[in-house]
mmCIF file of C-alpha atoms and ligand atoms in Angstrom:
data_model
loop_
_atom_site.group_PDB
_atom_site.id
_atom_site.type_symbol
_atom_site.label_atom_id
_atom_site.label_comp_id
_atom_site.label_asym_id
_atom_site.label_seq_id
_atom_site.Cartn_x
_atom_site.Cartn_y
_atom_site.Cartn_z
ATOM 1 C CA UNK A 1 41.013 -40.556 -43.638
ATOM 2 C CA UNK A 2 38.319 -39.205 -45.967
ATOM 3 C CA UNK A 3 37.128 -41.590 -48.672
ATOM 4 C CA UNK A 4 38.438 -41.028 -52.198
ATOM 5 C CA UNK A 5 36.038 -38.868 -54.219
ATOM 6 C CA UNK A 6 34.873 -40.863 -57.223
ATOM 7 C CA UNK A 7 33.172 -39.746 -60.436
ATOM 8 C CA UNK A 8 31.455 -42.399 -62.538
ATOM 9 C CA UNK A 9 31.193 -41.565 -66.248
ATOM 10 C CA UNK A 10 28.318 -43.253 -68.075
ATOM 11 C CA UNK A 11 26.437 -43.202 -71.370
ATOM 12 C CA UNK A 12 23.616 -45.720 -71.161
ATOM 13 C CA UNK A 13 21.707 -48.068 -68.901
ATOM 14 C CA UNK A 14 24.119 -47.771 -66.014
ATOM 15 C CA UNK A 15 23.961 -51.313 -64.639
ATOM 16 C CA UNK A 16 27.642 -51.070 -63.693
ATOM 17 C CA UNK A 17 26.918 -47.777 -61.953
ATOM 18 C CA UNK A 18 24.132 -49.576 -60.067
ATOM 19 C CA UNK A 19 26.574 -52.305 -59.037
ATOM 20 C CA UNK A 20 28.876 -49.593 -57.661
ATOM 21 C CA UNK A 21 26.030 -47.880 -55.781
ATOM 22 C CA UNK A 22 24.930 -51.233 -54.299
ATOM 23 C CA UNK A 23 28.518 -52.125 -53.369
ATOM 24 C CA UNK A 24 28.933 -48.821 -51.589
ATOM 25 C CA UNK A 25 25.711 -49.446 -49.619
ATOM 26 C CA UNK A 26 26.878 -52.977 -48.794
ATOM 27 C CA UNK A 27 30.240 -51.743 -47.518
ATOM 28 C CA UNK A 28 32.236 -53.445 -50.296
ATOM 29 C CA UNK A 29 33.386 -49.971 -51.349
ATOM 30 C CA UNK A 30 34.463 -48.194 -48.176
ATOM 31 C CA UNK A 31 37.624 -46.306 -49.123
ATOM 32 C CA UNK A 32 35.834 -44.426 -51.901
ATOM 33 C CA UNK A 33 32.613 -42.469 -52.251
ATOM 34 C CA UNK A 34 30.649 -41.931 -55.466
ATOM 35 C CA UNK A 35 30.440 -38.146 -55.473
ATOM 36 C CA UNK A 36 29.387 -37.382 -59.036
ATOM 37 C CA UNK A 37 27.858 -39.204 -62.008
ATOM 38 C CA UNK A 38 28.564 -37.641 -65.403
ATOM 39 C CA UNK A 39 26.620 -38.793 -68.443
ATOM 40 C CA UNK A 40 27.551 -38.167 -72.064
ATOM 41 C CA UNK A 41 23.840 -38.284 -72.891
ATOM 42 C CA UNK A 42 21.034 -36.308 -71.262
ATOM 43 C CA UNK A 43 18.648 -39.270 -71.661
ATOM 44 C CA UNK A 44 20.817 -42.048 -70.187
ATOM 45 C CA UNK A 45 18.910 -44.156 -67.660
ATOM 46 C CA UNK A 46 22.072 -44.144 -65.554
ATOM 47 C CA UNK A 47 21.155 -40.568 -64.544
ATOM 48 C CA UNK A 48 17.931 -41.865 -62.939
ATOM 49 C CA UNK A 49 19.896 -44.467 -61.021
ATOM 50 C CA UNK A 50 22.198 -41.761 -59.658
ATOM 51 C CA UNK A 51 19.305 -39.493 -58.710
ATOM 52 C CA UNK A 52 17.517 -42.381 -56.956
ATOM 53 C CA UNK A 53 20.655 -42.934 -54.910
ATOM 54 C CA UNK A 54 20.927 -39.222 -54.060
ATOM 55 C CA UNK A 55 24.136 -38.740 -56.054
ATOM 56 C CA UNK A 56 24.826 -35.483 -57.836
ATOM 57 C CA UNK A 57 24.691 -35.676 -61.648
ATOM 58 C CA UNK A 58 26.033 -33.717 -64.591
ATOM 59 C CA UNK A 59 25.617 -34.032 -68.343
ATOM 60 C CA UNK A 60 28.684 -33.616 -70.553
ATOM 61 C CA UNK A 61 27.195 -33.609 -74.046
ATOM 62 C CA UNK A 62 29.888 -33.216 -76.689
ATOM 63 C CA UNK A 63 27.316 -31.874 -79.154
ATOM 64 C CA UNK A 64 26.960 -28.799 -76.950
ATOM 65 C CA UNK A 65 30.594 -27.785 -77.649
ATOM 66 C CA UNK A 66 32.367 -26.537 -80.760
ATOM 67 C CA UNK A 67 35.244 -28.968 -80.443
ATOM 68 C CA UNK A 68 36.664 -31.812 -78.389
ATOM 69 C CA UNK A 69 39.061 -29.586 -76.505
ATOM 70 C CA UNK A 70 36.281 -27.285 -75.209
ATOM 71 C CA UNK A 71 34.176 -30.319 -74.288
ATOM 72 C CA UNK A 72 36.992 -31.923 -72.316
ATOM 73 C CA UNK A 73 37.939 -28.645 -70.629
ATOM 74 C CA UNK A 74 34.355 -28.311 -69.392
ATOM 75 C CA UNK A 75 34.395 -31.931 -68.229
ATOM 76 C CA UNK A 76 37.642 -31.410 -66.292
ATOM 77 C CA UNK A 77 36.225 -28.232 -64.752
ATOM 78 C CA UNK A 78 33.146 -30.072 -63.452
ATOM 79 C CA UNK A 79 35.331 -32.887 -62.067
ATOM 80 C CA UNK A 80 37.746 -30.474 -60.392
ATOM 81 C CA UNK A 81 34.929 -28.433 -58.901
ATOM 82 C CA UNK A 82 33.908 -31.563 -56.957
ATOM 83 C CA UNK A 83 37.487 -32.494 -56.052
ATOM 84 C CA UNK A 84 37.314 -35.799 -57.928
ATOM 85 C CA UNK A 85 40.314 -38.059 -57.310
ATOM 86 C CA UNK A 86 39.272 -41.196 -59.203
ATOM 87 C CA UNK A 87 37.296 -41.543 -62.428
ATOM 88 C CA UNK A 88 35.459 -44.745 -63.285
ATOM 89 C CA UNK A 89 34.422 -45.242 -66.901
ATOM 90 C CA UNK A 90 31.357 -47.493 -66.670
ATOM 91 C CA UNK A 91 29.993 -47.859 -70.181
ATOM 92 C CA UNK A 92 31.232 -44.385 -71.180
ATOM 93 C CA UNK A 93 31.045 -44.436 -74.975
ATOM 94 C CA UNK A 94 33.443 -41.654 -75.791
ATOM 95 C CA UNK A 95 37.156 -41.971 -76.485
ATOM 96 C CA UNK A 96 38.957 -39.365 -74.388
ATOM 97 C CA UNK A 97 41.926 -37.468 -75.804
ATOM 98 C CA UNK A 98 45.538 -38.264 -74.796
ATOM 99 C CA UNK A 99 45.625 -34.878 -73.012
ATOM 100 C CA UNK A 100 42.615 -35.747 -70.865
ATOM 101 C CA UNK A 101 44.028 -39.198 -70.123
ATOM 102 C CA UNK A 102 47.403 -37.740 -69.122
ATOM 103 C CA UNK A 103 45.618 -35.344 -66.762
ATOM 104 C CA UNK A 104 44.168 -38.349 -64.875
ATOM 105 C CA UNK A 105 47.120 -40.733 -65.202
ATOM 106 C CA UNK A 106 46.557 -43.739 -62.899
ATOM 107 C CA UNK A 107 43.416 -42.034 -61.636
ATOM 108 C CA UNK A 108 41.026 -43.380 -64.264
ATOM 109 C CA UNK A 109 39.799 -46.953 -64.676
ATOM 110 C CA UNK A 110 37.529 -48.669 -67.201
ATOM 111 C CA UNK A 111 35.470 -51.847 -67.337
ATOM 112 C CA UNK A 112 35.585 -53.749 -70.617
ATOM 113 C CA UNK A 113 33.387 -56.778 -71.403
ATOM 114 C CA UNK A 114 36.067 -59.235 -72.562
ATOM 115 C CA UNK A 115 39.294 -60.777 -71.360
ATOM 116 C CA UNK A 116 41.793 -58.189 -72.646
ATOM 117 C CA UNK A 117 43.781 -58.516 -74.948
ATOM 118 C CA UNK A 118 40.981 -60.357 -76.759
ATOM 119 C CA UNK A 119 38.150 -58.431 -78.407
ATOM 120 C CA UNK A 120 39.228 -54.963 -77.352
ATOM 121 C CA UNK A 121 40.508 -51.718 -78.833
ATOM 122 C CA UNK A 122 38.879 -49.277 -81.234
ATOM 123 C CA UNK A 123 35.446 -50.386 -82.406
ATOM 124 C CA UNK A 124 34.979 -52.983 -79.679
ATOM 125 C CA UNK A 125 32.292 -51.743 -77.331
ATOM 126 C CA UNK A 126 28.966 -52.951 -75.960
ATOM 127 C CA UNK A 127 27.274 -55.764 -77.893
ATOM 128 C CA UNK A 128 29.944 -55.700 -80.621
ATOM 129 C CA UNK A 129 32.407 -57.272 -78.210
ATOM 130 C CA UNK A 130 30.122 -60.255 -77.597
ATOM 131 C CA UNK A 131 29.269 -60.589 -81.296
ATOM 132 C CA UNK A 132 32.999 -60.825 -82.015
ATOM 133 C CA UNK A 133 33.599 -63.402 -79.284
ATOM 134 C CA UNK A 134 30.773 -65.607 -80.591
ATOM 135 C CA UNK A 135 31.877 -65.184 -84.210
ATOM 136 C CA UNK A 136 35.398 -66.277 -83.295
ATOM 137 C CA UNK A 137 34.057 -69.265 -81.406
ATOM 138 C CA UNK A 138 35.921 -68.820 -78.129
ATOM 139 C CA UNK A 139 34.645 -70.994 -75.279
ATOM 140 C CA UNK A 140 35.565 -68.590 -72.502
ATOM 141 C CA UNK A 141 35.194 -64.816 -72.338
ATOM 142 C CA UNK A 142 34.819 -62.451 -69.382
ATOM 143 C CA UNK A 143 35.478 -58.931 -68.218
ATOM 144 C CA UNK A 144 38.486 -56.768 -67.408
ATOM 145 C CA UNK A 145 38.973 -53.687 -65.256
ATOM 146 C CA UNK A 146 42.066 -51.711 -66.218
ATOM 147 C CA UNK A 147 43.703 -48.330 -65.887
ATOM 148 C CA UNK A 148 43.083 -46.046 -68.841
ATOM 149 C CA UNK A 149 46.079 -45.000 -70.895
ATOM 150 C CA UNK A 150 46.441 -43.537 -74.391
ATOM 151 C CA UNK A 151 45.914 -46.949 -76.021
ATOM 152 C CA UNK A 152 42.240 -47.947 -76.178
ATOM 153 C CA UNK A 153 41.774 -50.771 -73.615
ATOM 154 C CA UNK A 154 45.574 -50.905 -73.335
ATOM 155 C CA UNK A 155 46.290 -49.804 -69.759
ATOM 156 C CA UNK A 156 47.524 -51.921 -66.869
ATOM 157 C CA UNK A 157 45.059 -54.647 -65.877
ATOM 158 C CA UNK A 158 43.646 -54.454 -62.337
ATOM 159 C CA UNK A 159 41.215 -57.407 -62.317
ATOM 160 C CA UNK A 160 39.758 -59.993 -64.687
ATOM 161 C CA UNK A 161 37.084 -62.664 -64.389
ATOM 162 C CA UNK A 162 36.287 -65.433 -66.840
ATOM 163 C CA UNK A 163 32.797 -66.437 -67.993
ATOM 164 C CA UNK A 164 31.982 -69.596 -69.944
ATOM 165 C CA UNK A 165 30.148 -69.371 -73.225
ATOM 166 C CA UNK A 166 27.108 -71.636 -73.386
ATOM 167 C CA UNK A 167 25.517 -73.549 -76.262
ATOM 168 C CA UNK A 168 22.978 -71.309 -77.995
ATOM 169 C CA UNK A 169 24.333 -68.033 -76.583
ATOM 170 C CA UNK A 170 23.385 -64.886 -78.473
ATOM 171 C CA UNK A 171 25.269 -61.593 -78.092
ATOM 172 C CA UNK A 172 22.460 -60.452 -75.788
ATOM 173 C CA UNK A 173 22.462 -63.518 -73.500
ATOM 174 C CA UNK A 174 26.250 -63.448 -73.364
ATOM 175 C CA UNK A 175 26.347 -59.737 -72.576
ATOM 176 C CA UNK A 176 23.948 -60.272 -69.681
ATOM 177 C CA UNK A 177 25.910 -63.222 -68.256
ATOM 178 C CA UNK A 178 29.239 -61.370 -68.538
ATOM 179 C CA UNK A 179 27.709 -58.465 -66.651
ATOM 180 C CA UNK A 180 26.159 -60.620 -63.929
ATOM 181 C CA UNK A 181 29.047 -63.032 -63.443
ATOM 182 C CA UNK A 182 31.962 -60.698 -64.029
ATOM 183 C CA UNK A 183 31.520 -56.942 -64.526
ATOM 184 C CA UNK A 184 29.202 -56.261 -61.574
ATOM 185 C CA UNK A 185 31.547 -58.214 -59.302
ATOM 186 C CA UNK A 186 35.024 -57.084 -60.330
ATOM 187 C CA UNK A 187 34.257 -53.416 -60.989
ATOM 188 C CA UNK A 188 33.301 -52.677 -57.337
ATOM 189 C CA UNK A 189 36.227 -54.795 -56.107
ATOM 190 C CA UNK A 190 38.647 -52.923 -58.353
ATOM 191 C CA UNK A 191 37.235 -49.541 -57.303
ATOM 192 C CA UNK A 192 37.749 -50.454 -53.651
ATOM 193 C CA UNK A 193 41.275 -51.708 -54.326
ATOM 194 C CA UNK A 194 42.345 -48.579 -56.225
ATOM 195 C CA UNK A 195 40.685 -46.273 -53.666
ATOM 196 C CA UNK A 196 42.528 -48.036 -50.866
ATOM 197 C CA UNK A 197 45.819 -47.759 -52.763
ATOM 198 C CA UNK A 198 45.241 -44.026 -53.316
ATOM 199 C CA UNK A 199 44.541 -43.499 -49.603
ATOM 200 C CA UNK A 200 47.590 -45.496 -48.595
ATOM 201 C CA UNK A 201 49.635 -43.541 -51.111
ATOM 202 C CA UNK A 202 51.114 -46.826 -52.221
ATOM 203 C CA UNK A 203 52.152 -47.940 -55.624
ATOM 204 C CA UNK A 204 49.277 -48.716 -57.935
HETATM 205 C C1 GAR B 1 29.122 -52.705 -70.199
HETATM 206 O O1 GAR B 1 29.009 -54.029 -70.648
HETATM 207 C C2 GAR B 1 30.542 -52.219 -70.306
HETATM 208 O O2 GAR B 1 31.493 -53.214 -70.030
HETATM 209 C C3 GAR B 1 30.596 -51.844 -71.755
HETATM 210 O O3 GAR B 1 29.364 -51.188 -71.979
HETATM 211 C C4 GAR B 1 28.374 -51.753 -71.127
HETATM 212 C C5 GAR B 1 27.656 -50.647 -70.381
HETATM 213 O O4 GAR B 1 26.555 -51.127 -69.660
HETATM 214 N N1 GAR B 1 31.721 -51.010 -72.043
HETATM 215 C C6 GAR B 1 32.434 -51.105 -73.158
HETATM 216 O O5 GAR B 1 32.151 -51.828 -74.064
HETATM 217 C C7 GAR B 1 33.661 -50.182 -73.201
HETATM 218 N N2 GAR B 1 34.533 -50.551 -74.257
HETATM 219 P P1 GAR B 1 25.942 -50.343 -68.431
HETATM 220 O O6 GAR B 1 25.628 -48.918 -68.891
HETATM 221 O O7 GAR B 1 24.686 -51.093 -68.112
HETATM 222 O O8 GAR B 1 26.908 -50.359 -67.303
#
């Protein structure tokens, strides 16, 4: 059976993309293959990571299109051209339309840096999530990988991992620990699980 063709959509540093690349090299991801990396920004460092790993890249810059519909049509065209079967949102800072999401129903997953349903939804992304967790005073946070549906961070949960908050944490130190202890571990595991389920044609 051929591995599932995966596209990773990114916007920034791409440390989660790197975790996926490393997991593929290590054989943790074996039922899927990262075929394309699409960045919403032409300057994202994630593009360098993809190039260093010999993975094809594309830039989908919404500013280059008149409207959201044209932008998403072009994005779908570049994904379909490569026969993409699974999309991984790894720090992709763009809210996709319900039409796009419906097109990839149960074929698109996202990593979010909190234990959903805490600190998620519109406006909760990147450092803001960790600022909110610290402001609330929770003692445990973590990361979640979930399917993408029309509700921001609202789709079915695939995996979660908890991370303890430490005395003196700042949003930056917490963000780094959540990445190291949770995101970079569960995202590759979830990608492998979903890829395997797609290949087996089983229920997701
Ligand atoms: C990650 O922490 C990811 O969970 C978060 O953005 C960061 C991207 O880092 N995503 C969200 O907040 C989505 N709501 P990376 O580019 O180094 O992978």
